[in-house]
XYZ file of N, CA and C in Angstrom:
360
model
N 5.891 -37.879 -1.891
C 4.564 -37.938 -1.338
C 4.623 -38.684 -0.009
N 4.003 -38.104 0.994
C 4.012 -38.702 2.327
C 2.958 -39.808 2.414
N 3.311 -40.854 3.123
C 2.355 -41.947 3.287
C 1.332 -41.566 4.354
N 0.323 -42.384 4.495
C -0.742 -42.107 5.454
C -0.205 -42.087 6.879
N 0.699 -43.009 7.188
C 1.254 -43.051 8.552
C 2.115 -41.810 8.832
N 2.868 -41.346 7.825
C 3.673 -40.133 7.996
C 2.774 -38.911 8.217
N 1.717 -38.813 7.447
C 0.782 -37.693 7.612
C 0.124 -37.735 8.983
N -0.244 -38.942 9.436
C -0.870 -39.094 10.744
C 0.099 -38.654 11.847
N 1.359 -39.065 11.744
C 2.341 -38.698 12.768
C 2.613 -37.189 12.744
N 2.625 -36.591 11.548
C 2.793 -35.140 11.456
C 1.609 -34.417 12.090
N 0.413 -34.912 11.858
C -0.787 -34.298 12.430
C -0.770 -34.419 13.948
N -0.371 -35.613 14.461
C -0.302 -35.812 15.908
C 0.744 -34.900 16.541
N 1.872 -34.727 15.864
C 2.913 -33.831 16.363
C 2.414 -32.387 16.389
N 1.696 -31.959 15.347
C 1.143 -30.606 15.307
C 0.132 -30.397 16.431
N -0.686 -31.419 16.699
C -1.660 -31.330 17.795
C -0.949 -31.261 19.141
N 0.122 -32.046 19.293
C 0.888 -32.033 20.544
C 1.545 -30.671 20.749
N 2.060 -30.084 19.670
C 2.664 -28.750 19.781
C 1.616 -27.715 20.161
N 0.428 -27.813 19.571
C -0.639 -26.863 19.856
C -1.115 -26.981 21.298
N -1.107 -28.191 21.841
C -1.556 -28.388 23.223
C -0.442 -28.128 24.226
N 0.804 -28.002 23.758
C 1.924 -27.720 24.650
C 2.655 -28.950 25.122
N 2.328 -30.106 24.606
C 2.978 -31.349 25.015
C 4.276 -31.615 24.262
N 4.511 -30.930 23.168
C 5.742 -31.083 22.396
C 6.357 -29.688 22.212
N 7.683 -29.622 22.089
C 8.304 -28.299 21.912
C 7.876 -27.675 20.577
N 7.723 -26.351 20.543
C 7.296 -25.696 19.306
C 8.394 -25.738 18.253
N 7.989 -25.515 17.007
C 8.962 -25.465 15.916
C 9.838 -24.233 16.084
N 11.030 -24.318 15.516
C 11.981 -23.216 15.593
C 12.252 -22.724 14.182
N 12.271 -21.404 14.030
C 12.543 -20.797 12.728
C 13.958 -21.171 12.307
N 14.110 -21.735 11.101
C 15.418 -22.201 10.646
C 16.371 -21.049 10.341
N 15.851 -19.847 10.106
C 16.723 -18.713 9.774
C 17.083 -17.876 10.992
N 16.142 -17.650 11.888
C 16.401 -16.778 13.034
C 16.591 -17.541 14.330
N 16.125 -18.767 14.406
C 16.242 -19.538 15.628
C 15.154 -19.213 16.641
N 14.199 -18.384 16.268
C 13.114 -17.999 17.168
C 12.022 -19.057 17.163
N 11.297 -19.122 18.277
C 10.186 -20.055 18.380
C 9.048 -19.597 17.465
N 8.397 -20.550 16.810
C 7.239 -20.250 15.973
C 6.000 -20.645 16.755
N 5.061 -19.767 16.832
C 3.823 -20.023 17.552
C 3.179 -21.291 17.007
N 2.898 -22.271 17.854
C 2.325 -23.527 17.365
C 0.899 -23.374 16.832
N 0.267 -22.256 17.117
C -1.091 -22.040 16.634
C -1.108 -21.400 15.236
N 0.080 -21.047 14.709
C 0.155 -20.547 13.334
C -0.109 -21.709 12.379
N -0.975 -21.508 11.406
C -1.220 -22.600 10.449
C 0.002 -22.834 9.552
N 0.035 -23.986 8.947
C 1.179 -24.376 8.119
C 1.370 -23.431 6.932
N 0.274 -22.941 6.362
C 0.421 -22.071 5.197
C 1.086 -20.738 5.564
N 1.143 -20.404 6.846
C 1.849 -19.198 7.286
C 3.330 -19.498 7.478
N 3.641 -20.617 8.086
C 5.033 -20.922 8.424
C 5.810 -21.560 7.277
N 5.131 -22.119 6.323
C 5.814 -22.762 5.191
C 5.936 -21.769 4.052
N 7.112 -21.669 3.499
C 7.359 -20.739 2.403
C 6.675 -21.242 1.136
N 5.961 -20.368 0.410
C 5.265 -20.816 -0.805
C 6.228 -21.300 -1.884
N 5.764 -22.206 -2.690
C 6.594 -22.783 -3.740
C 6.985 -21.761 -4.790
N 6.169 -20.721 -4.993
C 6.422 -19.778 -6.081
C 7.444 -18.709 -5.721
N 7.880 -18.637 -4.467
C 8.951 -17.708 -4.124
C 10.269 -18.284 -4.613
N 11.267 -17.449 -4.767
C 12.529 -17.828 -5.400
C 13.130 -19.115 -4.831
N 13.291 -19.181 -3.530
C 13.873 -20.387 -2.953
C 12.853 -21.115 -2.083
N 11.600 -21.022 -2.466
C 10.531 -21.672 -1.708
C 10.380 -23.124 -2.093
N 9.729 -23.856 -1.224
C 9.450 -25.247 -1.527
C 10.651 -26.151 -1.432
N 11.762 -25.655 -0.872
C 12.954 -26.487 -0.801
C 12.955 -27.395 0.418
N 11.967 -27.226 1.299
C 11.860 -28.091 2.460
C 12.922 -27.826 3.508
N 13.491 -26.634 3.552
C 14.532 -26.312 4.519
C 13.991 -26.283 5.934
N 12.694 -26.089 6.081
C 12.087 -26.069 7.401
C 11.201 -24.862 7.575
N 10.530 -24.789 8.712
C 9.599 -23.693 8.942
C 10.327 -22.370 9.165
N 9.777 -21.316 8.630
C 10.344 -19.986 8.813
C 9.252 -18.945 8.600
N 9.424 -17.806 9.226
C 8.504 -16.689 9.023
C 9.189 -15.574 8.236
N 10.368 -15.873 7.725
C 11.155 -14.877 6.997
C 10.407 -14.355 5.773
N 9.687 -15.207 5.080
C 8.958 -14.784 3.880
C 7.766 -13.889 4.212
N 7.373 -13.801 5.492
C 6.263 -12.940 5.903
C 6.726 -11.501 6.136
N 8.029 -11.282 6.218
C 8.569 -9.949 6.481
C 8.436 -9.060 5.250
N 8.618 -7.776 5.454
C 8.550 -6.809 4.367
C 9.686 -7.075 3.384
N 9.352 -7.348 2.134
C 10.338 -7.747 1.139
C 10.895 -6.579 0.329
N 10.414 -5.357 0.606
C 10.874 -4.201 -0.169
C 12.326 -3.867 0.152
N 12.987 -3.206 -0.786
C 14.354 -2.761 -0.580
C 14.349 -1.590 0.402
N 15.473 -1.353 1.035
C 15.562 -0.298 2.048
C 15.218 1.079 1.474
N 15.647 1.348 0.251
C 15.371 2.672 -0.335
C 13.891 2.860 -0.646
N 13.159 1.747 -0.764
C 11.720 1.838 -1.025
C 10.907 1.996 0.257
N 11.527 1.726 1.386
C 10.840 1.851 2.675
C 11.017 3.274 3.186
N 10.056 4.095 2.888
C 10.130 5.488 3.318
C 9.130 5.705 4.443
N 9.629 6.174 5.552
C 8.767 6.484 6.676
C 8.844 7.978 6.931
N 7.708 8.568 7.223
C 7.694 9.983 7.538
C 6.987 10.174 8.875
N 7.338 11.265 9.535
C 6.710 11.553 10.814
C 5.338 12.186 10.580
N 4.573 12.289 11.646
C 3.252 12.909 11.527
C 3.361 14.374 11.131
N 4.366 15.065 11.650
C 4.525 16.476 11.299
C 4.868 16.627 9.814
N 5.693 15.720 9.300
C 6.007 15.764 7.867
C 4.763 15.462 7.030
N 3.977 14.500 7.483
C 2.746 14.160 6.766
C 1.791 15.345 6.773
N 1.662 16.007 7.913
C 0.801 17.195 7.998
C 1.286 18.290 7.055
N 2.604 18.487 7.018
C 3.170 19.506 6.129
C 2.855 19.168 4.672
N 3.020 17.915 4.294
C 2.735 17.506 2.919
C 1.264 17.700 2.575
N 0.378 17.401 3.507
C -1.053 17.590 3.277
C -1.362 19.069 3.098
N -0.776 19.930 3.955
C -0.991 21.381 3.822
C -0.501 21.888 2.473
N 0.690 21.432 2.063
C 1.237 21.856 0.768
C 0.315 21.437 -0.376
N -0.185 20.223 -0.316
C -1.067 19.729 -1.376
C -2.374 20.524 -1.397
N -2.908 20.819 -0.229
C -4.132 21.623 -0.172
C -3.905 23.008 -0.747
N -2.770 23.625 -0.427
C -2.446 24.950 -0.975
C -2.303 24.894 -2.489
N -1.664 23.842 -2.978
C -1.496 23.693 -4.424
C -2.854 23.587 -5.109
N -3.735 22.797 -4.539
C -5.074 22.636 -5.108
C -5.843 23.949 -5.033
N -5.694 24.662 -3.925
C -6.376 25.944 -3.752
C -5.911 26.943 -4.815
N -4.594 27.024 -5.040
C -4.065 27.935 -6.075
C -4.582 27.537 -7.455
N -4.621 26.253 -7.722
C -5.110 25.769 -9.011
C -6.569 26.165 -9.221
N -7.393 26.011 -8.192
C -8.805 26.392 -8.300
C -8.959 27.902 -8.481
N -8.130 28.669 -7.784
C -8.184 30.127 -7.941
C -7.817 30.532 -9.368
N -6.819 29.896 -9.927
C -6.438 30.182 -11.317
C -7.591 29.867 -12.263
N -8.233 28.739 -12.027
C -9.362 28.363 -12.878
C -10.485 29.387 -12.771
N -10.746 29.878 -11.564
C -11.802 30.871 -11.370
C -11.469 32.172 -12.080
N -10.216 32.622 -11.974
C -9.838 33.875 -12.649
C -9.907 33.709 -14.164
N -9.505 32.567 -14.667
C -9.608 32.326 -16.114
C -11.061 32.356 -16.557
N -11.927 31.731 -15.782
C -13.354 31.708 -16.118
C -13.935 33.115 -16.089
N -13.551 33.933 -15.107
C -14.031 35.317 -15.032
C -13.572 36.114 -16.244
N -12.296 35.943 -16.613
C -11.795 36.693 -17.770
C -12.491 36.238 -19.059
N -12.788 34.976 -19.176
C -13.514 34.478 -20.351
C -14.917 35.074 -20.415
N -15.572 35.173 -19.270
C -16.909 35.768 -19.227
C -16.865 37.236 -19.632
N -15.866 37.957 -19.113
C -15.733 39.379 -19.450
C -15.520 39.547 -20.962
N -14.643 38.725 -21.515
C -14.386 38.807 -22.957
C -15.652 38.510 -23.744
N -16.393 37.537 -23.282
C -17.630 37.163 -23.959
C -18.631 38.318 -23.903
N -18.722 38.996 -22.743
C -19.619 40.146 -22.612
C -19.198 41.274 -23.541
N -17.883 41.526 -23.593
C -17.381 42.587 -24.467
C -17.722 42.297 -25.926
N -17.537 41.050 -26.323
C -17.842 40.678 -27.700
C -19.326 40.879 -28.002
N -20.155 40.443 -27.057
C -21.594 40.579 -27.295
C -21.986 42.060 -27.352
N -21.400 42.919 -26.511
C -21.675 44.365 -26.563
C -21.194 44.960 -27.881
N -20.010 44.542 -28.286
C -19.452 45.058 -29.528
C -20.343 44.674 -30.705
N -20.813 43.435 -30.697
C -21.680 42.967 -31.755
C -23.009 43.710 -31.752
N -23.514 44.067 -30.559
C -24.768 44.827 -30.481
C -24.582 46.236 -31.030
N -23.422 46.836 -30.735
C -23.150 48.178 -31.204
C -23.033 48.235 -32.730
N -22.528 47.202 -33.328
C -22.369 47.161 -34.778
C -23.723 47.060 -35.465
N -24.660 46.451 -34.831
C -25.975 46.255 -35.490
C -26.756 47.471 -35.414
């Protein structure tokens, strides 16, 4: 637990960094400058992540996309358009099948009703 004087000095350092009077923090993993206007909850790794809360220093690494490479699928606009067209065609065929089935059911129903009328 940090004492009051330590917290005060940390706050003063953060204010100095924000105003440009002190050098900005550096990412411990990449060595890149961290924007001093980023709040601490952005630059500090959460405790619930696997190696979080170890106090190694500020980093933005945990903000990056954590998915595996095989899960990161990107498609071009032309591929997306093609997929949308295919899906629309599939839905259109499905609706047409449903309509033809409904028509055939109606015809059968009419035939049955005619047959029943003829028997009476």
